[in-house]
mmCIF file of C-alpha atoms in Angstrom:
data_model
loop_
_atom_site.group_PDB
_atom_site.id
_atom_site.type_symbol
_atom_site.label_atom_id
_atom_site.label_comp_id
_atom_site.label_asym_id
_atom_site.label_seq_id
_atom_site.Cartn_x
_atom_site.Cartn_y
_atom_site.Cartn_z
ATOM 1 C CA MET M 1 64.652 137.035 -151.570
ATOM 2 C CA SER M 2 61.726 138.404 -150.550
ATOM 3 C CA THR M 3 59.999 137.206 -147.198
ATOM 4 C CA THR M 4 57.119 134.750 -147.798
ATOM 5 C CA ARG M 5 54.239 135.622 -146.936
ATOM 6 C CA GLN M 6 50.918 133.971 -146.948
ATOM 7 C CA GLY M 7 48.670 134.554 -150.010
ATOM 8 C CA ALA M 8 52.337 136.757 -151.321
ATOM 9 C CA SER M 9 54.705 135.980 -153.928
ATOM 10 C CA GLU M 10 58.161 135.088 -153.315
ATOM 11 C CA THR M 11 60.419 136.444 -155.957
ATOM 12 C CA ALA M 12 63.933 138.098 -155.804
ATOM 13 C CA GLY M 13 61.772 141.646 -155.761
ATOM 14 C CA ILE M 14 58.145 143.065 -155.808
ATOM 15 C CA THR M 15 56.381 141.190 -152.608
ATOM 16 C CA ALA M 16 52.658 141.622 -153.920
ATOM 17 C CA ARG M 17 49.701 139.770 -152.865
ATOM 18 C CA PRO M 18 45.950 140.132 -154.617
ATOM 19 C CA PRO M 19 43.464 142.679 -153.538
ATOM 20 C CA ARG M 20 41.617 141.854 -150.067
ATOM 21 C CA VAL M 21 38.528 145.045 -151.246
ATOM 22 C CA LEU M 22 35.677 146.714 -151.261
ATOM 23 C CA LEU M 23 34.305 147.164 -155.200
ATOM 24 C CA HIS M 24 31.415 149.744 -154.829
ATOM 25 C CA GLY M 25 30.494 147.874 -152.465
ATOM 26 C CA SER M 26 31.023 143.470 -152.922
ATOM 27 C CA ALA M 27 34.596 142.574 -151.234
ATOM 28 C CA LEU M 28 36.480 140.840 -152.967
ATOM 29 C CA SER M 29 37.194 137.550 -150.568
ATOM 30 C CA GLU M 30 38.835 135.348 -152.423
ATOM 31 C CA PRO M 31 41.952 136.417 -154.386
ATOM 32 C CA ALA M 32 40.977 137.680 -157.742
ATOM 33 C CA VAL M 33 42.965 140.651 -160.355
ATOM 34 C CA VAL M 34 41.943 143.398 -160.423
ATOM 35 C CA VAL M 35 42.736 145.451 -163.693
ATOM 36 C CA TYR M 36 41.984 149.375 -163.621
ATOM 37 C CA ARG M 37 42.265 151.540 -166.796
ATOM 38 C CA LEU M 38 41.924 155.492 -166.960
ATOM 39 C CA GLU M 39 40.195 157.642 -169.528
ATOM 40 C CA THR M 40 40.394 160.909 -170.337
ATOM 41 C CA ASP M 41 38.984 162.129 -173.412
ATOM 42 C CA ARG M 42 43.499 161.798 -174.800
ATOM 43 C CA HIS M 43 44.309 159.758 -172.697
ATOM 44 C CA ARG M 44 44.608 156.001 -171.786
ATOM 45 C CA GLN M 45 46.324 153.808 -169.494
ATOM 46 C CA THR M 46 45.767 150.580 -168.441
ATOM 47 C CA GLY M 47 47.061 148.930 -164.735
ATOM 48 C CA VAL M 48 46.071 146.492 -162.129
ATOM 49 C CA VAL M 49 45.054 147.027 -158.374
ATOM 50 C CA VAL M 50 47.277 144.459 -155.553
ATOM 51 C CA GLU M 51 48.301 144.932 -152.270
ATOM 52 C CA VAL M 52 52.325 145.754 -151.817
ATOM 53 C CA SER M 53 54.538 145.039 -148.810
ATOM 54 C CA ILE M 54 55.001 148.014 -146.471
ATOM 55 C CA ASP M 55 58.783 146.369 -146.773
ATOM 56 C CA ASP M 56 59.882 146.957 -150.361
ATOM 57 C CA TYR M 57 59.044 150.759 -149.727
ATOM 58 C CA ARG M 58 61.489 150.197 -146.303
ATOM 59 C CA GLN M 59 64.293 148.272 -148.958
ATOM 60 C CA GLY M 60 64.142 150.909 -151.418
ATOM 61 C CA ARG M 61 62.095 148.567 -153.959
ATOM 62 C CA ILE M 62 59.528 150.531 -153.952
ATOM 63 C CA ARG M 63 61.646 154.614 -154.518
ATOM 64 C CA ARG M 64 59.961 158.075 -154.375
ATOM 65 C CA HIS M 65 60.962 160.771 -156.461
ATOM 66 C CA GLU M 66 59.272 163.609 -154.054
ATOM 67 C CA ALA M 67 60.192 165.432 -150.834
ATOM 68 C CA ALA M 68 56.745 164.684 -148.754
ATOM 69 C CA GLN M 69 55.440 167.080 -146.412
ATOM 70 C CA PRO M 70 54.968 166.069 -142.736
ATOM 71 C CA SER M 71 51.976 168.217 -141.747
ATOM 72 C CA ARG M 72 50.105 165.647 -144.966
ATOM 73 C CA VAL M 73 51.642 162.964 -143.555
ATOM 74 C CA ARG M 74 50.691 162.822 -140.457
ATOM 75 C CA GLU M 75 46.915 164.009 -141.556
ATOM 76 C CA LEU M 76 46.871 161.099 -143.249
ATOM 77 C CA ASP M 77 48.099 158.783 -140.915
ATOM 78 C CA GLU M 78 45.959 160.065 -138.264
ATOM 79 C CA GLN M 79 42.522 159.813 -140.888
ATOM 80 C CA THR M 80 44.040 155.909 -141.331
ATOM 81 C CA GLU M 81 44.163 155.423 -137.512
ATOM 82 C CA ALA M 82 41.180 156.602 -137.062
ATOM 83 C CA THR M 83 39.099 154.047 -139.581
ATOM 84 C CA GLY M 84 41.432 151.504 -140.319
ATOM 85 C CA ILE M 85 40.448 152.077 -143.917
ATOM 86 C CA GLU M 86 42.852 153.074 -146.772
ATOM 87 C CA ARG M 87 40.247 154.656 -149.470
ATOM 88 C CA MET M 88 42.821 155.269 -152.046
ATOM 89 C CA PRO M 89 45.417 152.882 -153.689
ATOM 90 C CA VAL M 90 48.748 154.458 -153.705
ATOM 91 C CA MET M 91 49.816 155.091 -157.936
ATOM 92 C CA LEU M 92 52.336 152.642 -158.630
ATOM 93 C CA VAL M 93 54.698 152.714 -162.337
ATOM 94 C CA HIS M 94 56.829 150.027 -163.646
ATOM 95 C CA ARG M 95 59.390 149.353 -166.591
ATOM 96 C CA GLY M 96 57.849 145.798 -167.200
ATOM 97 C CA HIS M 97 55.436 144.559 -169.318
ATOM 98 C CA LEU M 98 52.332 142.892 -167.999
ATOM 99 C CA GLN M 99 50.172 143.727 -171.116
ATOM 100 C CA ALA M 100 49.166 140.023 -172.441
ATOM 101 C CA ARG M 101 47.819 139.444 -169.184
ATOM 102 C CA ILE M 102 46.149 142.166 -168.839
ATOM 103 C CA ALA M 103 44.209 142.443 -172.645
ATOM 104 C CA GLU M 104 42.855 138.623 -172.183
ATOM 105 C CA ILE M 105 40.939 140.637 -169.063
ATOM 106 C CA THR M 106 40.033 143.287 -170.981
ATOM 107 C CA ALA M 107 37.998 141.510 -173.525
ATOM 108 C CA ASP M 108 35.832 140.895 -171.211
ATOM 109 C CA VAL M 109 32.333 142.454 -170.006
ATOM 110 C CA PRO M 110 33.565 145.510 -166.917
ATOM 111 C CA THR M 111 32.748 144.861 -163.842
ATOM 112 C CA ALA M 112 32.257 148.361 -162.676
ATOM 113 C CA ARG M 113 32.427 151.718 -164.542
ATOM 114 C CA LEU M 114 32.231 155.469 -163.006
ATOM 115 C CA THR M 115 33.027 158.625 -164.837
ATOM 116 C CA GLY M 116 33.745 161.852 -163.490
ATOM 117 C CA GLY M 117 35.892 165.256 -163.373
ATOM 118 C CA GLY M 118 37.005 164.299 -167.388
ATOM 119 C CA VAL M 119 37.790 160.913 -166.729
ATOM 120 C CA THR M 120 36.321 157.414 -166.908
ATOM 121 C CA HIS M 121 37.493 154.144 -164.515
ATOM 122 C CA THR M 122 36.924 151.526 -165.695
ATOM 123 C CA VAL M 123 37.914 148.191 -163.277
ATOM 124 C CA TRP M 124 37.625 144.459 -164.649
ATOM 125 C CA VAL M 125 38.216 141.442 -161.939
ATOM 126 C CA ARG M 126 38.884 137.883 -162.757
ATOM 127 C CA ARG M 127 37.787 136.019 -159.946
ATOM 128 C CA ASP M 128 40.916 132.767 -160.803
ATOM 129 C CA GLU M 129 42.956 132.331 -157.825
ATOM 130 C CA THR M 130 45.525 130.640 -160.636
ATOM 131 C CA CYS M 131 45.651 133.894 -162.567
ATOM 132 C CA ALA M 132 45.820 135.954 -159.519
ATOM 133 C CA ARG M 133 49.138 134.527 -158.397
ATOM 134 C CA ALA M 134 50.060 134.253 -162.048
ATOM 135 C CA LEU M 135 49.562 137.992 -161.827
ATOM 136 C CA CYS M 136 51.382 138.428 -158.708
ATOM 137 C CA ASP M 137 54.857 136.753 -159.196
ATOM 138 C CA GLU M 138 55.029 138.029 -162.717
ATOM 139 C CA ILE M 139 55.177 141.892 -160.360
ATOM 140 C CA GLY M 140 57.767 140.552 -158.673
ATOM 141 C CA ARG M 141 60.143 139.909 -161.612
ATOM 142 C CA ILE M 142 60.312 143.072 -163.494
ATOM 143 C CA GLY M 143 62.554 145.399 -161.003
ATOM 144 C CA ASP M 144 61.608 148.180 -159.126
ATOM 145 C CA LEU M 145 57.943 150.158 -158.701
ATOM 146 C CA TYR M 146 58.275 154.440 -158.149
ATOM 147 C CA ILE M 147 55.739 156.548 -157.501
ATOM 148 C CA ALA M 148 53.339 158.498 -159.343
ATOM 149 C CA ASP M 149 51.255 159.712 -157.217
ATOM 150 C CA GLY M 150 50.817 159.264 -153.279
ATOM 151 C CA HIS M 151 53.963 159.837 -151.379
ATOM 152 C CA HIS M 152 51.878 160.955 -148.268
ATOM 153 C CA ARG M 153 50.132 158.011 -148.637
ATOM 154 C CA MET M 154 52.788 155.509 -148.752
ATOM 155 C CA LEU M 155 54.405 157.171 -145.759
ATOM 156 C CA ALA M 156 51.558 157.458 -143.919
ATOM 157 C CA ALA M 157 50.772 153.307 -144.363
ATOM 158 C CA GLU M 158 54.544 153.050 -143.573
ATOM 159 C CA ARG M 159 53.574 154.947 -139.904
ATOM 160 C CA TYR M 160 50.608 152.936 -139.752
ATOM 161 C CA ALA M 161 52.842 148.941 -140.560
ATOM 162 C CA ALA M 162 55.326 149.621 -137.831
ATOM 163 C CA ARG M 163 53.016 150.822 -135.240
ATOM 164 C CA HIS M 164 51.315 147.358 -136.543
ATOM 165 C CA GLY M 165 54.173 144.814 -136.746
ATOM 166 C CA HIS M 166 53.484 143.048 -134.023
ATOM 167 C CA LEU M 167 50.356 141.574 -135.525
ATOM 168 C CA GLY M 168 52.312 139.738 -138.499
ATOM 169 C CA PRO M 169 53.983 139.438 -141.576
ATOM 170 C CA ASP M 170 50.609 138.637 -143.116
ATOM 171 C CA HIS M 171 48.288 141.237 -141.831
ATOM 172 C CA PRO M 172 46.645 143.839 -143.951
ATOM 173 C CA SER M 173 48.665 146.515 -141.916
ATOM 174 C CA ALA M 174 51.789 145.381 -143.960
ATOM 175 C CA PHE M 175 50.772 145.520 -146.796
ATOM 176 C CA THR M 176 50.133 148.722 -149.070
ATOM 177 C CA LEU M 177 46.781 148.765 -152.313
ATOM 178 C CA ALA M 178 48.525 149.731 -155.393
ATOM 179 C CA ALA M 179 47.968 150.396 -158.693
ATOM 180 C CA LEU M 180 50.282 149.315 -161.043
ATOM 181 C CA PHE M 181 50.927 150.621 -164.537
ATOM 182 C CA PRO M 182 53.355 150.587 -166.628
ATOM 183 C CA SER M 183 55.936 153.630 -168.037
ATOM 184 C CA ASP M 184 54.798 153.709 -171.733
ATOM 185 C CA GLU M 185 51.535 154.131 -170.298
ATOM 186 C CA MET M 186 51.683 157.345 -168.052
ATOM 187 C CA ARG M 187 51.418 161.294 -168.990
ATOM 188 C CA ILE M 188 52.743 164.033 -166.781
ATOM 189 C CA LEU M 189 51.166 167.670 -166.691
ATOM 190 C CA GLY M 190 52.659 170.876 -165.922
ATOM 191 C CA TYR M 191 52.193 171.883 -162.379
ATOM 192 C CA HIS M 192 50.703 175.389 -161.681
ATOM 193 C CA ARG M 193 52.271 177.052 -158.420
ATOM 194 C CA CYS M 194 50.868 180.332 -157.583
ATOM 195 C CA PHE M 195 51.946 182.752 -154.570
ATOM 196 C CA ALA M 196 51.087 185.647 -153.706
ATOM 197 C CA LEU M 197 52.891 189.329 -153.888
ATOM 198 C CA THR M 198 53.534 191.418 -151.508
ATOM 199 C CA PRO M 199 51.775 194.658 -151.754
ATOM 200 C CA GLY M 200 53.337 197.443 -153.682
ATOM 201 C CA THR M 201 55.156 194.743 -155.516
ATOM 202 C CA SER M 202 55.212 195.353 -159.632
ATOM 203 C CA THR M 203 54.579 192.952 -162.656
ATOM 204 C CA ARG M 204 58.352 195.127 -163.450
ATOM 205 C CA ASP M 205 59.983 194.422 -159.866
ATOM 206 C CA VAL M 206 59.671 190.695 -160.206
ATOM 207 C CA LEU M 207 60.232 190.859 -163.624
ATOM 208 C CA ASP M 208 64.076 192.887 -163.743
ATOM 209 C CA ARG M 209 64.164 189.882 -160.887
ATOM 210 C CA LEU M 210 63.643 187.535 -162.808
ATOM 211 C CA ALA M 211 66.080 189.368 -165.497
ATOM 212 C CA ASP M 212 68.467 189.593 -162.684
ATOM 213 C CA HIS M 213 68.930 185.887 -162.259
ATOM 214 C CA PRO M 214 72.562 184.224 -163.734
ATOM 215 C CA LEU M 215 70.239 180.897 -164.490
ATOM 216 C CA THR M 216 67.852 183.204 -166.761
ATOM 217 C CA GLU M 217 68.897 182.783 -170.423
ATOM 218 C CA ARG M 218 66.079 185.501 -171.367
ATOM 219 C CA ILE M 219 62.408 186.587 -170.429
ATOM 220 C CA GLU M 220 59.776 187.513 -173.474
ATOM 221 C CA GLU M 221 55.855 188.278 -173.645
ATOM 222 C CA SER M 222 54.090 184.766 -174.775
ATOM 223 C CA PRO M 223 50.087 185.326 -175.526
ATOM 224 C CA ALA M 224 49.543 182.056 -173.332
ATOM 225 C CA ALA M 225 50.747 179.703 -171.020
ATOM 226 C CA GLN M 226 53.616 177.997 -173.299
ATOM 227 C CA THR M 227 56.724 175.423 -171.631
ATOM 228 C CA GLU M 228 59.227 173.506 -172.953
ATOM 229 C CA SER M 229 62.214 172.252 -171.733
ATOM 230 C CA GLY M 230 64.495 174.545 -170.059
ATOM 231 C CA VAL M 231 61.076 176.407 -170.757
ATOM 232 C CA VAL M 232 59.465 177.961 -167.302
ATOM 233 C CA ALA M 233 56.135 179.816 -168.292
ATOM 234 C CA VAL M 234 55.517 183.272 -166.234
ATOM 235 C CA GLY M 235 51.843 184.490 -164.923
ATOM 236 C CA LEU M 236 51.181 188.590 -163.965
ATOM 237 C CA GLY M 237 48.323 189.807 -164.033
ATOM 238 C CA ASP M 238 46.265 188.845 -167.484
ATOM 239 C CA ARG M 239 49.906 188.159 -169.050
ATOM 240 C CA TRP M 240 52.113 185.392 -170.058
ATOM 241 C CA TYR M 241 55.777 185.278 -169.874
ATOM 242 C CA ARG M 242 58.277 182.631 -171.616
ATOM 243 C CA LEU M 243 61.026 182.422 -168.702
ATOM 244 C CA ARG M 244 64.410 180.471 -171.047
ATOM 245 C CA LEU M 245 66.834 179.110 -168.490
ATOM 246 C CA ARG M 246 70.716 178.126 -168.672
ATOM 247 C CA THR M 247 70.633 174.455 -167.613
ATOM 248 C CA ALA M 248 72.432 171.433 -168.377
ATOM 249 C CA GLY M 249 71.027 168.809 -167.300
ATOM 250 C CA VAL M 250 69.171 170.392 -164.604
ATOM 251 C CA LEU M 251 65.418 169.165 -164.411
ATOM 252 C CA ASP M 252 62.953 172.475 -164.279
ATOM 253 C CA ALA M 253 61.557 172.145 -161.619
ATOM 254 C CA PHE M 254 65.170 171.594 -159.359
ATOM 255 C CA ALA M 255 65.986 175.090 -161.062
ATOM 256 C CA VAL M 256 62.160 176.339 -160.303
ATOM 257 C CA GLU M 257 62.792 175.493 -156.422
ATOM 258 C CA GLN M 258 66.313 176.285 -156.064
ATOM 259 C CA ASP M 259 67.148 178.829 -157.600
ATOM 260 C CA LEU M 260 64.771 181.281 -159.189
ATOM 261 C CA LEU M 261 62.579 180.874 -156.136
ATOM 262 C CA PRO M 262 64.583 181.699 -153.397
ATOM 263 C CA LYS M 263 65.731 184.910 -155.269
ATOM 264 C CA LEU M 264 62.223 186.202 -155.262
ATOM 265 C CA TYR M 265 61.358 185.816 -151.724
ATOM 266 C CA ASP M 266 61.439 188.768 -150.536
ATOM 267 C CA LEU M 267 58.925 190.275 -153.447
ATOM 268 C CA VAL M 268 56.857 187.144 -152.075
ATOM 269 C CA ASP M 269 53.721 187.610 -149.273
ATOM 270 C CA HIS M 270 54.404 184.548 -147.136
ATOM 271 C CA GLN M 271 51.686 185.695 -144.484
ATOM 272 C CA ILE M 272 49.333 184.297 -147.505
ATOM 273 C CA GLU M 273 48.147 180.346 -147.638
ATOM 274 C CA ALA M 274 48.862 179.361 -151.656
ATOM 275 C CA MET M 275 48.827 176.034 -152.206
ATOM 276 C CA PRO M 276 50.129 174.844 -155.965
ATOM 277 C CA ASN M 277 46.989 174.849 -158.147
ATOM 278 C CA LEU M 278 45.220 172.300 -160.658
ATOM 279 C CA HIS M 279 47.530 172.513 -163.571
ATOM 280 C CA HIS M 280 44.015 172.193 -165.766
ATOM 281 C CA ALA M 281 42.620 175.119 -164.157
ATOM 282 C CA VAL M 282 45.552 178.204 -164.581
ATOM 283 C CA GLU M 283 43.202 180.169 -165.659
ATOM 284 C CA THR M 284 40.270 179.833 -163.117
ATOM 285 C CA CYS M 285 43.065 179.853 -160.319
ATOM 286 C CA TRP M 286 42.854 182.956 -157.466
ATOM 287 C CA CYS M 287 45.528 184.241 -158.355
ATOM 288 C CA SER M 288 44.371 184.731 -162.216
ATOM 289 C CA ASN M 289 42.703 188.262 -160.356
ATOM 290 C CA GLU M 290 45.031 189.278 -157.649
ATOM 291 C CA ASN M 291 48.399 190.338 -157.234
ATOM 292 C CA ALA M 292 50.338 187.212 -157.705
ATOM 293 C CA LEU M 293 53.231 185.156 -159.120
ATOM 294 C CA ARG M 294 52.133 182.245 -161.732
ATOM 295 C CA LEU M 295 54.761 180.021 -162.127
ATOM 296 C CA ILE M 296 54.484 176.470 -164.401
ATOM 297 C CA PRO M 297 58.222 174.227 -164.486
ATOM 298 C CA HIS M 298 57.856 172.005 -167.909
ATOM 299 C CA PRO M 299 56.998 169.199 -166.678
ATOM 300 C CA PRO M 300 60.447 165.882 -166.116
ATOM 301 C CA THR M 301 59.466 162.802 -168.416
ATOM 302 C CA VAL M 302 58.787 159.673 -167.106
ATOM 303 C CA ASP M 303 62.378 158.366 -167.649
ATOM 304 C CA GLN M 304 63.553 161.471 -165.987
ATOM 305 C CA VAL M 305 61.356 161.145 -162.939
ATOM 306 C CA MET M 306 62.712 157.158 -162.660
ATOM 307 C CA ALA M 307 65.933 158.267 -163.132
ATOM 308 C CA THR M 308 65.557 161.240 -160.299
ATOM 309 C CA SER M 309 64.876 158.024 -158.531
ATOM 310 C CA ASP M 310 67.477 155.900 -158.955
ATOM 311 C CA ALA M 311 69.386 158.246 -158.079
ATOM 312 C CA SER M 312 67.933 158.804 -154.422
ATOM 313 C CA ARG M 313 67.133 163.071 -155.413
ATOM 314 C CA PRO M 314 63.835 163.345 -154.028
ATOM 315 C CA MET M 315 62.780 166.289 -156.369
ATOM 316 C CA PRO M 316 60.639 169.771 -154.147
ATOM 317 C CA PRO M 317 56.828 169.396 -153.488
ATOM 318 C CA LYS M 318 54.330 169.083 -156.478
ATOM 319 C CA SER M 319 57.521 168.901 -159.385
ATOM 320 C CA THR M 320 54.939 166.463 -161.322
ATOM 321 C CA TRP M 321 51.516 166.038 -162.346
ATOM 322 C CA PHE M 322 50.384 162.229 -163.260
ATOM 323 C CA ASP M 323 46.877 162.719 -164.403
ATOM 324 C CA PRO M 324 44.929 161.014 -164.798
ATOM 325 C CA LYS M 325 44.558 159.628 -160.851
ATOM 326 C CA PRO M 326 42.609 156.403 -159.196
ATOM 327 C CA ALA M 327 39.780 157.608 -157.818
ATOM 328 C CA PRO M 328 39.021 158.450 -153.853
ATOM 329 C CA ASP M 329 36.809 155.642 -153.304
ATOM 330 C CA LEU M 330 36.537 153.414 -155.829
ATOM 331 C CA PHE M 331 38.255 150.773 -154.157
ATOM 332 C CA ARG M 332 38.373 151.138 -150.244
ATOM 333 C CA ARG M 333 40.638 147.761 -147.924
ATOM 334 C CA GLN M 334 40.229 147.060 -144.454
ATOM 335 C CA LEU M 335 43.107 147.693 -142.292
ATOM 336 C CA THR M 336 41.558 145.754 -139.388
#
């Protein structure tokens, strides 16, 4: 049974409460339902924005699937402490069905809409306390939630909550802002990872090393960056290759991180900081014109990500790219 908190639902599962946020400069001073839709030319997902209890994360009811980078968590933690503001919701996935309630609200005129980066963000706000409480109660009954995007933000929120626990379980610091979406509307794209090669390392050096790996079934040239389950796209110079793996029940991201990259360790220039690139900008990344290695594992399904979370087996950092993502500063939440 969740701990009873003022303004939160008392359920056997997740403790959620209506969000108190600034939306484009306007504050929600009373309980409201906030519906949030993200759309691209080929995809649409619609969910709700609420505040979820940090205790649910600590108790494993909000589950992670990806390891976090300590330096990034520390940076976000310091920003939150300095500003006392959350600027972006954690994106969570659920197996429940809130769509009937959402459909009723999205029939109304939107409260806000903005477009950027090829994504349209639409928000509906219904200032109805009874409806808001009923929605939070319903969220409490849908079971566990899964972090899709925001592992670092969730850890930073947990650190902030730990330092401010003396303020009580109803204080804003005991919750974090979250956007909840149904699993069957989510999309995962392949994550482009790039690595500078040591001076003098040739394409043949990398291909030979990969071909010699016990996990490699075969490697062949490809006209483009193409993946499928068990096939990793490998980019070297201006050419792409398909690397078919000998795997049984192992996600491609695990195979790349735990098996292939260690085999290439001495061929990678570790003095150059090479951050993973966005999925949609492979050809414009710095690595496309440098002596570099590009890897694109086939993305897991949403069900595979949730199964990994249920098994408490974190995936390597940057294994998944849930797309589209919430917009920074569309919702701002005061913690002090």
